[in-house]
Amino acid sequence: MKIIPPLPYLLSAVITISCLHSTAQLLPLSIPAGADSALLQQKLQILAQQLIPLYTEKEQETRLDNLFRLQIVAGQYNAAVNTLDSLRELFKKSDSLIIKGIGFQFEWYARTRLVQQMRSISFEEALNRTFTSLYNQLPEKATANIAMYFETEIPPLKKKLDELVAAQTGKDSISITDARLLCRTYNSWNVYNKIVPPGKLLLTQQDNSKYIIEDSVMIPTRDGATVTAVVVRPKEGPAKLPAIFIFNIYTGGVDRARAKDAALNGYAGIVANTRGKKLSTQDIEPFEHDAGDAYDIINWISQQPWSNGKVGMYGGSYLGFSQWAAAKKVHPALKTIVPQVAVGIGIDYPMQNHVFMSYMLRWIHFVTNSKQTDETDFNNSQHWDSVFTKWYISGRSFRALDTIEGRPSKIFQRWLQHPSYDNYWQKMVPYKQEFADINIPILTTTGYYDDDQLGAMYYFNEHHRYHKSPNHYLLIGPYSHAGGQSIASAVLQGYTIDSVANISITDLTYKWFNYILKDSARPALLKDKINYQVMGGNEWKHRPSLSKMNNDTLTLYLGDIRTGQHYKLETKPPATSEYIRQEVDFRDRSDTAASNSYKLLDSVINTKGKLTFITAPFEKPIEFNGSFFGSLRTMINKKDMDVSIDVYEQLADGKYLFLSTYLARASYTKDRSKRQLLVPGKTADIPVHTTFFTSRKLQPGSRLLVVLGINKNNGWQINYGTGKDVSTETIQDAGEPLQIRWFNNSYIKIPVWR
């Protein structure tokens, strides 16, 4: 579960901490020790002016996002506003109304400086005049997100700026890369430092004229705990309203914004924080209490004098999980849920197919360090990269990761006690027959590149497995974790999505609520139960079920015959049994600095220490629709291993488009709830399933490339194969290298439409 800020956070102050780098081209910059703010502003204004004509970037979104900030620092305020407008245009197809609010805080600052210059008035006076004019020009739909920009904490921005200035002090030049980072950081601190306090006051005045806002409502639970909620209702309209309820662990400015968003759409908006957050005095224990607490909150909502007895829920990531928690026992007032990129607890987080991820410790601190959320700690990538690398090099057990980091975590240790999908995880969300009792309409949204896609699809598939005829819709497209819960990115890690995929999930969500809670028409995009965007085909397709997405299956055998730098993916089973040998030395840590910064569409891919298999070029177009599956026949000298498979399309021009992936612990591939170890020296068939879902129209000349390997990096547990609890294994357990025989009757099956 990666926490990637959705679009309301775009253009915020959060910037990942980075080291200063050097490049060949240098710009003059000398900052004397103890330089005051006026001198620093003067120095950086000149630097930004020099940098602007030199700054280049391949991706237009990144270029414009950096350019308008440089222009503000350079004092080129008109140019900055124009660049902001150009940036907004990139997202216009997704949701033109919300997009107009992006970068409001920076435009407000830039226009204030322009007014101040033209009228020779104080900054404070110009700030007030500009706010009213700019705010009133926004579509009402865009105003809900504005509040989040003014919840930014100033001290972390100042600390980051001071660190960069200190690193430059005493030098007489700076690289283009470091100059961009320094100017961007200065811009964030300077703008937010000037506008946050007055912005909060002005926004409160606007909100109080239109809404009834209750900021800290305490809601009791049946077991004596309390949770904190924000409730926002429109001042005008019906006395009784349907309610939109969001159950959120990420306490902060987003709470009021999302509640206000619901009120803007004609609902009562309720954003409750999970137990232990904000004013709740209980311990923070993510996931554990949400099922019961959600039921109690919905019960409270249904009893309020302003409630008409109908409640809908939505939200992404953890907020998607909390909806499934609420569905474990559906309250009569809960009429629909819209789980977006939902965390599959125990399925894809904190372990993916039973392989625990290092990231879990970073996320635990993000939500448990305080009653709010610790953005500063979470965004300190330099710290977390260093911790994970230190653990990897040390060879210590995964259970020691929190000790190495320096802050032992009870939650981290508790989760590691449950490597199987056991009762600990099962009790948090519906399990088996409990899915049969979920009779409310559901809209699931996720993306081909959503980190929590496996969770979203797990709930979808289990609902269909146990319910005879669920009223459950699925929408999936070329979206990341952020895009699958907010607004699509036009360019996603080098891949330009098809124009028809540029949609707003938020807009679709409220159309769904109007359909279910207000008897409006069903959203036009949801023409059937399965709605998927075919990448490369620039079209949406609609099917009544997952099985109807395909009319054939392409079986590909992992052949032992080489073709160039790859082995062949054969379309016919082998005539004789052969195998490919692979060796993995878990004691070797020379790969510590290996880069994983590959894009979705790139000219190179990571194949180090892995085997690659490739098809012949396709002669006709063919659609890859769904999740690949298969079986790996293997023999190893240990009791277990963590297998990884990546599937790419190699385009006719030689570039690679990432399509799907698979990571799984071999001993759990036959039963999530029970570990079944392999027998050293004995042939075993490892099922391949729960892979990432995709839809792509493969063109003539393209090939499919499969990359097969064993997981070994600092992002995940390392399975040394002893058969012991993997969390307790250390490099001393590595013993001799892992010896693998991959037999040529291993295969994967690609669901296709011809």
PDB file of C-alpha atoms in Angstrom, residues 256-415:
ATOM      1  CA  ARG A 256     -12.877  18.850   6.176  1.00  0.00           C
ATOM      2  CA  ALA A 257     -12.267  19.058   2.435  1.00  0.00           C
ATOM      3  CA  ARG A 258     -13.859  15.656   1.755  1.00  0.00           C
ATOM      4  CA  ALA A 259     -16.790  16.373   4.075  1.00  0.00           C
ATOM      5  CA  LYS A 260     -17.282  19.726   2.365  1.00  0.00           C
ATOM      6  CA  ASP A 261     -17.085  18.001  -1.026  1.00  0.00           C
ATOM      7  CA  ALA A 262     -20.057  15.846  -0.022  1.00  0.00           C
ATOM      8  CA  ALA A 263     -22.003  18.917   1.111  1.00  0.00           C
ATOM      9  CA  LEU A 264     -21.246  20.608  -2.214  1.00  0.00           C
ATOM     10  CA  ASN A 265     -22.881  17.643  -3.935  1.00  0.00           C
ATOM     11  CA  GLY A 266     -26.017  17.849  -1.821  1.00  0.00           C
ATOM     12  CA  TYR A 267     -25.177  15.342   0.927  1.00  0.00           C
ATOM     13  CA  ALA A 268     -24.291  15.447   4.579  1.00  0.00           C
ATOM     14  CA  GLY A 269     -20.549  14.801   4.666  1.00  0.00           C
ATOM     15  CA  ILE A 270     -19.055  12.834   7.556  1.00  0.00           C
ATOM     16  CA  VAL A 271     -15.363  12.044   7.784  1.00  0.00           C
ATOM     17  CA  ALA A 272     -14.559  10.010  10.878  1.00  0.00           C
ATOM     18  CA  ASN A 273     -11.017   9.221  11.947  1.00  0.00           C
ATOM     19  CA  THR A 274     -10.192   5.697  12.979  1.00  0.00           C
ATOM     20  CA  ARG A 275      -9.862   4.784  16.634  1.00  0.00           C
ATOM     21  CA  GLY A 276      -6.944   6.470  18.388  1.00  0.00           C
ATOM     22  CA  LYS A 277      -6.639   9.349  15.906  1.00  0.00           C
ATOM     23  CA  LYS A 278      -7.269  13.056  16.507  1.00  0.00           C
ATOM     24  CA  LEU A 279      -9.186  13.389  19.815  1.00  0.00           C
ATOM     25  CA  SER A 280      -9.770   9.680  20.407  1.00  0.00           C
ATOM     26  CA  THR A 281      -7.877   8.580  23.527  1.00  0.00           C
ATOM     27  CA  GLN A 282      -7.497   4.927  22.573  1.00  0.00           C
ATOM     28  CA  ASP A 283      -4.328   3.359  21.185  1.00  0.00           C
ATOM     29  CA  ILE A 284      -3.753   3.603  17.441  1.00  0.00           C
ATOM     30  CA  GLU A 285      -4.088   0.065  16.105  1.00  0.00           C
ATOM     31  CA  PRO A 286      -4.553   0.240  12.318  1.00  0.00           C
ATOM     32  CA  PHE A 287      -7.193  -2.035  10.765  1.00  0.00           C
ATOM     33  CA  GLU A 288      -8.059  -3.943  13.929  1.00  0.00           C
ATOM     34  CA  HIS A 289     -11.203  -2.177  15.162  1.00  0.00           C
ATOM     35  CA  ASP A 290     -12.617  -0.684  11.985  1.00  0.00           C
ATOM     36  CA  ALA A 291     -15.336  -3.260  11.295  1.00  0.00           C
ATOM     37  CA  GLY A 292     -17.131  -2.734  14.594  1.00  0.00           C
ATOM     38  CA  ASP A 293     -16.436   0.997  14.754  1.00  0.00           C
ATOM     39  CA  ALA A 294     -17.765   1.570  11.226  1.00  0.00           C
ATOM     40  CA  TYR A 295     -21.033  -0.142  12.160  1.00  0.00           C
ATOM     41  CA  ASP A 296     -21.391   2.099  15.229  1.00  0.00           C
ATOM     42  CA  ILE A 297     -20.627   5.278  13.268  1.00  0.00           C
ATOM     43  CA  ILE A 298     -23.199   4.400  10.601  1.00  0.00           C
ATOM     44  CA  ASN A 299     -25.703   3.711  13.365  1.00  0.00           C
ATOM     45  CA  TRP A 300     -24.974   7.150  14.863  1.00  0.00           C
ATOM     46  CA  ILE A 301     -25.352   8.841  11.463  1.00  0.00           C
ATOM     47  CA  SER A 302     -28.709   7.162  10.833  1.00  0.00           C
ATOM     48  CA  GLN A 303     -30.086   8.501  14.130  1.00  0.00           C
ATOM     49  CA  GLN A 304     -29.199  12.166  13.523  1.00  0.00           C
ATOM     50  CA  PRO A 305     -32.111  14.589  12.897  1.00  0.00           C
ATOM     51  CA  TRP A 306     -30.586  15.648   9.563  1.00  0.00           C
ATOM     52  CA  SER A 307     -30.258  12.060   8.271  1.00  0.00           C
ATOM     53  CA  ASN A 308     -32.781  10.488   5.898  1.00  0.00           C
ATOM     54  CA  GLY A 309     -31.492   7.044   6.849  1.00  0.00           C
ATOM     55  CA  LYS A 310     -29.342   6.430   3.765  1.00  0.00           C
ATOM     56  CA  VAL A 311     -25.551   6.217   3.996  1.00  0.00           C
ATOM     57  CA  GLY A 312     -22.953   5.697   1.258  1.00  0.00           C
ATOM     58  CA  MET A 313     -19.196   5.240   1.703  1.00  0.00           C
ATOM     59  CA  TYR A 314     -16.209   5.882  -0.543  1.00  0.00           C
ATOM     60  CA  GLY A 315     -12.459   6.440  -0.397  1.00  0.00           C
ATOM     61  CA  GLY A 316      -9.204   4.916  -1.515  1.00  0.00           C
ATOM     62  CA  SER A 317      -6.424   2.714  -0.177  1.00  0.00           C
ATOM     63  CA  TYR A 318      -6.935   2.374   3.603  1.00  0.00           C
ATOM     64  CA  LEU A 319     -10.290   4.106   3.114  1.00  0.00           C
ATOM     65  CA  GLY A 320     -11.176   1.386   0.618  1.00  0.00           C
ATOM     66  CA  PHE A 321     -10.292  -1.246   3.213  1.00  0.00           C
ATOM     67  CA  SER A 322     -12.444   0.468   5.843  1.00  0.00           C
ATOM     68  CA  GLN A 323     -15.485   0.124   3.583  1.00  0.00           C
ATOM     69  CA  TRP A 324     -14.950  -3.613   3.301  1.00  0.00           C
ATOM     70  CA  ALA A 325     -14.536  -3.667   7.071  1.00  0.00           C
ATOM     71  CA  ALA A 326     -17.936  -1.954   7.317  1.00  0.00           C
ATOM     72  CA  ALA A 327     -19.355  -4.605   4.986  1.00  0.00           C
ATOM     73  CA  LYS A 328     -18.357  -7.446   7.308  1.00  0.00           C
ATOM     74  CA  LYS A 329     -21.689  -6.789   9.010  1.00  0.00           C
ATOM     75  CA  VAL A 330     -23.759  -4.448   6.866  1.00  0.00           C
ATOM     76  CA  HIS A 331     -25.761  -1.882   8.833  1.00  0.00           C
ATOM     77  CA  PRO A 332     -29.323  -1.456   7.458  1.00  0.00           C
ATOM     78  CA  ALA A 333     -28.606   2.224   6.735  1.00  0.00           C
ATOM     79  CA  LEU A 334     -25.550   1.442   4.594  1.00  0.00           C
ATOM     80  CA  LYS A 335     -26.898   1.473   1.038  1.00  0.00           C
ATOM     81  CA  THR A 336     -23.719   1.383  -1.058  1.00  0.00           C
ATOM     82  CA  ILE A 337     -19.929   1.442  -0.913  1.00  0.00           C
ATOM     83  CA  VAL A 338     -17.382   2.623  -3.491  1.00  0.00           C
ATOM     84  CA  PRO A 339     -14.066   1.035  -2.451  1.00  0.00           C
ATOM     85  CA  GLN A 340     -11.273   2.578  -4.496  1.00  0.00           C
ATOM     86  CA  VAL A 341      -7.828   0.927  -4.774  1.00  0.00           C
ATOM     87  CA  ALA A 342      -8.753  -0.929  -1.591  1.00  0.00           C
ATOM     88  CA  VAL A 343      -6.063  -2.400   0.625  1.00  0.00           C
ATOM     89  CA  GLY A 344      -6.464  -6.161   0.836  1.00  0.00           C
ATOM     90  CA  ILE A 345      -5.403  -6.621   4.432  1.00  0.00           C
ATOM     91  CA  GLY A 346      -3.296  -9.768   4.711  1.00  0.00           C
ATOM     92  CA  ILE A 347      -3.538 -10.177   0.927  1.00  0.00           C
ATOM     93  CA  ASP A 348      -1.478  -7.357  -0.591  1.00  0.00           C
ATOM     94  CA  TYR A 349      -0.555  -5.417   2.550  1.00  0.00           C
ATOM     95  CA  PRO A 350       1.473  -5.614   4.739  1.00  0.00           C
ATOM     96  CA  MET A 351       2.454  -8.718   2.798  1.00  0.00           C
ATOM     97  CA  GLN A 352       1.915  -9.458  -0.869  1.00  0.00           C
ATOM     98  CA  ASN A 353       1.124 -13.123  -1.383  1.00  0.00           C
ATOM     99  CA  HIS A 354       2.772 -13.714   2.035  1.00  0.00           C
ATOM    100  CA  VAL A 355       5.986 -11.771   1.403  1.00  0.00           C
ATOM    101  CA  PHE A 356       6.201  -8.938   3.957  1.00  0.00           C
ATOM    102  CA  MET A 357       7.337  -5.554   2.619  1.00  0.00           C
ATOM    103  CA  SER A 358       9.865  -3.175   4.228  1.00  0.00           C
ATOM    104  CA  TYR A 359       7.535  -0.283   3.425  1.00  0.00           C
ATOM    105  CA  MET A 360       5.144  -1.456   6.149  1.00  0.00           C
ATOM    106  CA  LEU A 361       7.404  -0.014   8.868  1.00  0.00           C
ATOM    107  CA  ARG A 362       7.531   3.374   7.157  1.00  0.00           C
ATOM    108  CA  TRP A 363       3.732   3.419   6.869  1.00  0.00           C
ATOM    109  CA  ILE A 364       3.231   2.352  10.503  1.00  0.00           C
ATOM    110  CA  HIS A 365       5.214   5.358  11.695  1.00  0.00           C
ATOM    111  CA  PHE A 366       3.313   7.582   9.267  1.00  0.00           C
ATOM    112  CA  VAL A 367       0.004   6.850  10.999  1.00  0.00           C
ATOM    113  CA  THR A 368       1.061   6.028  14.583  1.00  0.00           C
ATOM    114  CA  ASN A 369       3.722   8.631  15.432  1.00  0.00           C
ATOM    115  CA  SER A 370       1.007  11.080  16.477  1.00  0.00           C
ATOM    116  CA  LYS A 371      -2.729  11.650  16.606  1.00  0.00           C
ATOM    117  CA  GLN A 372      -2.399  13.292  13.198  1.00  0.00           C
ATOM    118  CA  THR A 373      -0.237  11.927  10.364  1.00  0.00           C
ATOM    119  CA  ASP A 374       3.519  12.397  10.311  1.00  0.00           C
ATOM    120  CA  GLU A 375       4.088  13.712   6.791  1.00  0.00           C
ATOM    121  CA  THR A 376       7.632  14.829   7.575  1.00  0.00           C
ATOM    122  CA  ASP A 377       8.755  11.414   8.735  1.00  0.00           C
ATOM    123  CA  PHE A 378       6.964   9.626   5.917  1.00  0.00           C
ATOM    124  CA  ASN A 379       8.426  11.854   3.209  1.00  0.00           C
ATOM    125  CA  ASN A 380      11.986  11.501   4.496  1.00  0.00           C
ATOM    126  CA  SER A 381      12.911   9.081   1.727  1.00  0.00           C
ATOM    127  CA  GLN A 382      16.605   9.496   2.377  1.00  0.00           C
ATOM    128  CA  HIS A 383      16.140   8.126   5.907  1.00  0.00           C
ATOM    129  CA  TRP A 384      13.980   5.193   4.903  1.00  0.00           C
ATOM    130  CA  ASP A 385      16.160   4.202   1.950  1.00  0.00           C
ATOM    131  CA  SER A 386      19.133   4.257   4.286  1.00  0.00           C
ATOM    132  CA  VAL A 387      17.357   2.095   6.891  1.00  0.00           C
ATOM    133  CA  PHE A 388      16.249  -0.535   4.387  1.00  0.00           C
ATOM    134  CA  THR A 389      19.710  -0.653   2.807  1.00  0.00           C
ATOM    135  CA  LYS A 390      21.381  -0.941   6.218  1.00  0.00           C
ATOM    136  CA  TRP A 391      19.122  -3.882   7.082  1.00  0.00           C
ATOM    137  CA  TYR A 392      19.815  -5.555   3.738  1.00  0.00           C
ATOM    138  CA  ILE A 393      23.577  -5.228   4.065  1.00  0.00           C
ATOM    139  CA  SER A 394      23.557  -6.404   7.682  1.00  0.00           C
ATOM    140  CA  GLY A 395      21.898  -9.714   6.900  1.00  0.00           C
ATOM    141  CA  ARG A 396      19.919  -9.482  10.136  1.00  0.00           C
ATOM    142  CA  SER A 397      16.423 -10.905  10.413  1.00  0.00           C
ATOM    143  CA  PHE A 398      13.463  -8.995   9.013  1.00  0.00           C
ATOM    144  CA  ARG A 399      12.096  -8.930  12.562  1.00  0.00           C
ATOM    145  CA  ALA A 400      15.059  -6.710  13.498  1.00  0.00           C
ATOM    146  CA  LEU A 401      14.124  -4.005  10.974  1.00  0.00           C
ATOM    147  CA  ASP A 402      12.364  -1.785  13.507  1.00  0.00           C
ATOM    148  CA  THR A 403      15.299  -2.088  15.938  1.00  0.00           C
ATOM    149  CA  ILE A 404      17.735  -1.136  13.194  1.00  0.00           C
ATOM    150  CA  GLU A 405      15.548   1.895  12.414  1.00  0.00           C
ATOM    151  CA  GLY A 406      15.752   2.896  16.077  1.00  0.00           C
ATOM    152  CA  ARG A 407      12.070   2.913  17.043  1.00  0.00           C
ATOM    153  CA  PRO A 408      10.780  -0.560  17.995  1.00  0.00           C
ATOM    154  CA  SER A 409       7.165  -0.977  16.885  1.00  0.00           C
ATOM    155  CA  LYS A 410       4.573  -3.200  18.570  1.00  0.00           C
ATOM    156  CA  ILE A 411       2.384  -3.060  15.470  1.00  0.00           C
ATOM    157  CA  PHE A 412       5.243  -4.150  13.211  1.00  0.00           C
ATOM    158  CA  GLN A 413       6.067  -7.085  15.473  1.00  0.00           C
ATOM    159  CA  ARG A 414       2.394  -8.018  15.829  1.00  0.00           C
ATOM    160  CA  TRP A 415       1.896  -8.202  12.079  1.00  0.00           C
TER     161      TRP A 415
END
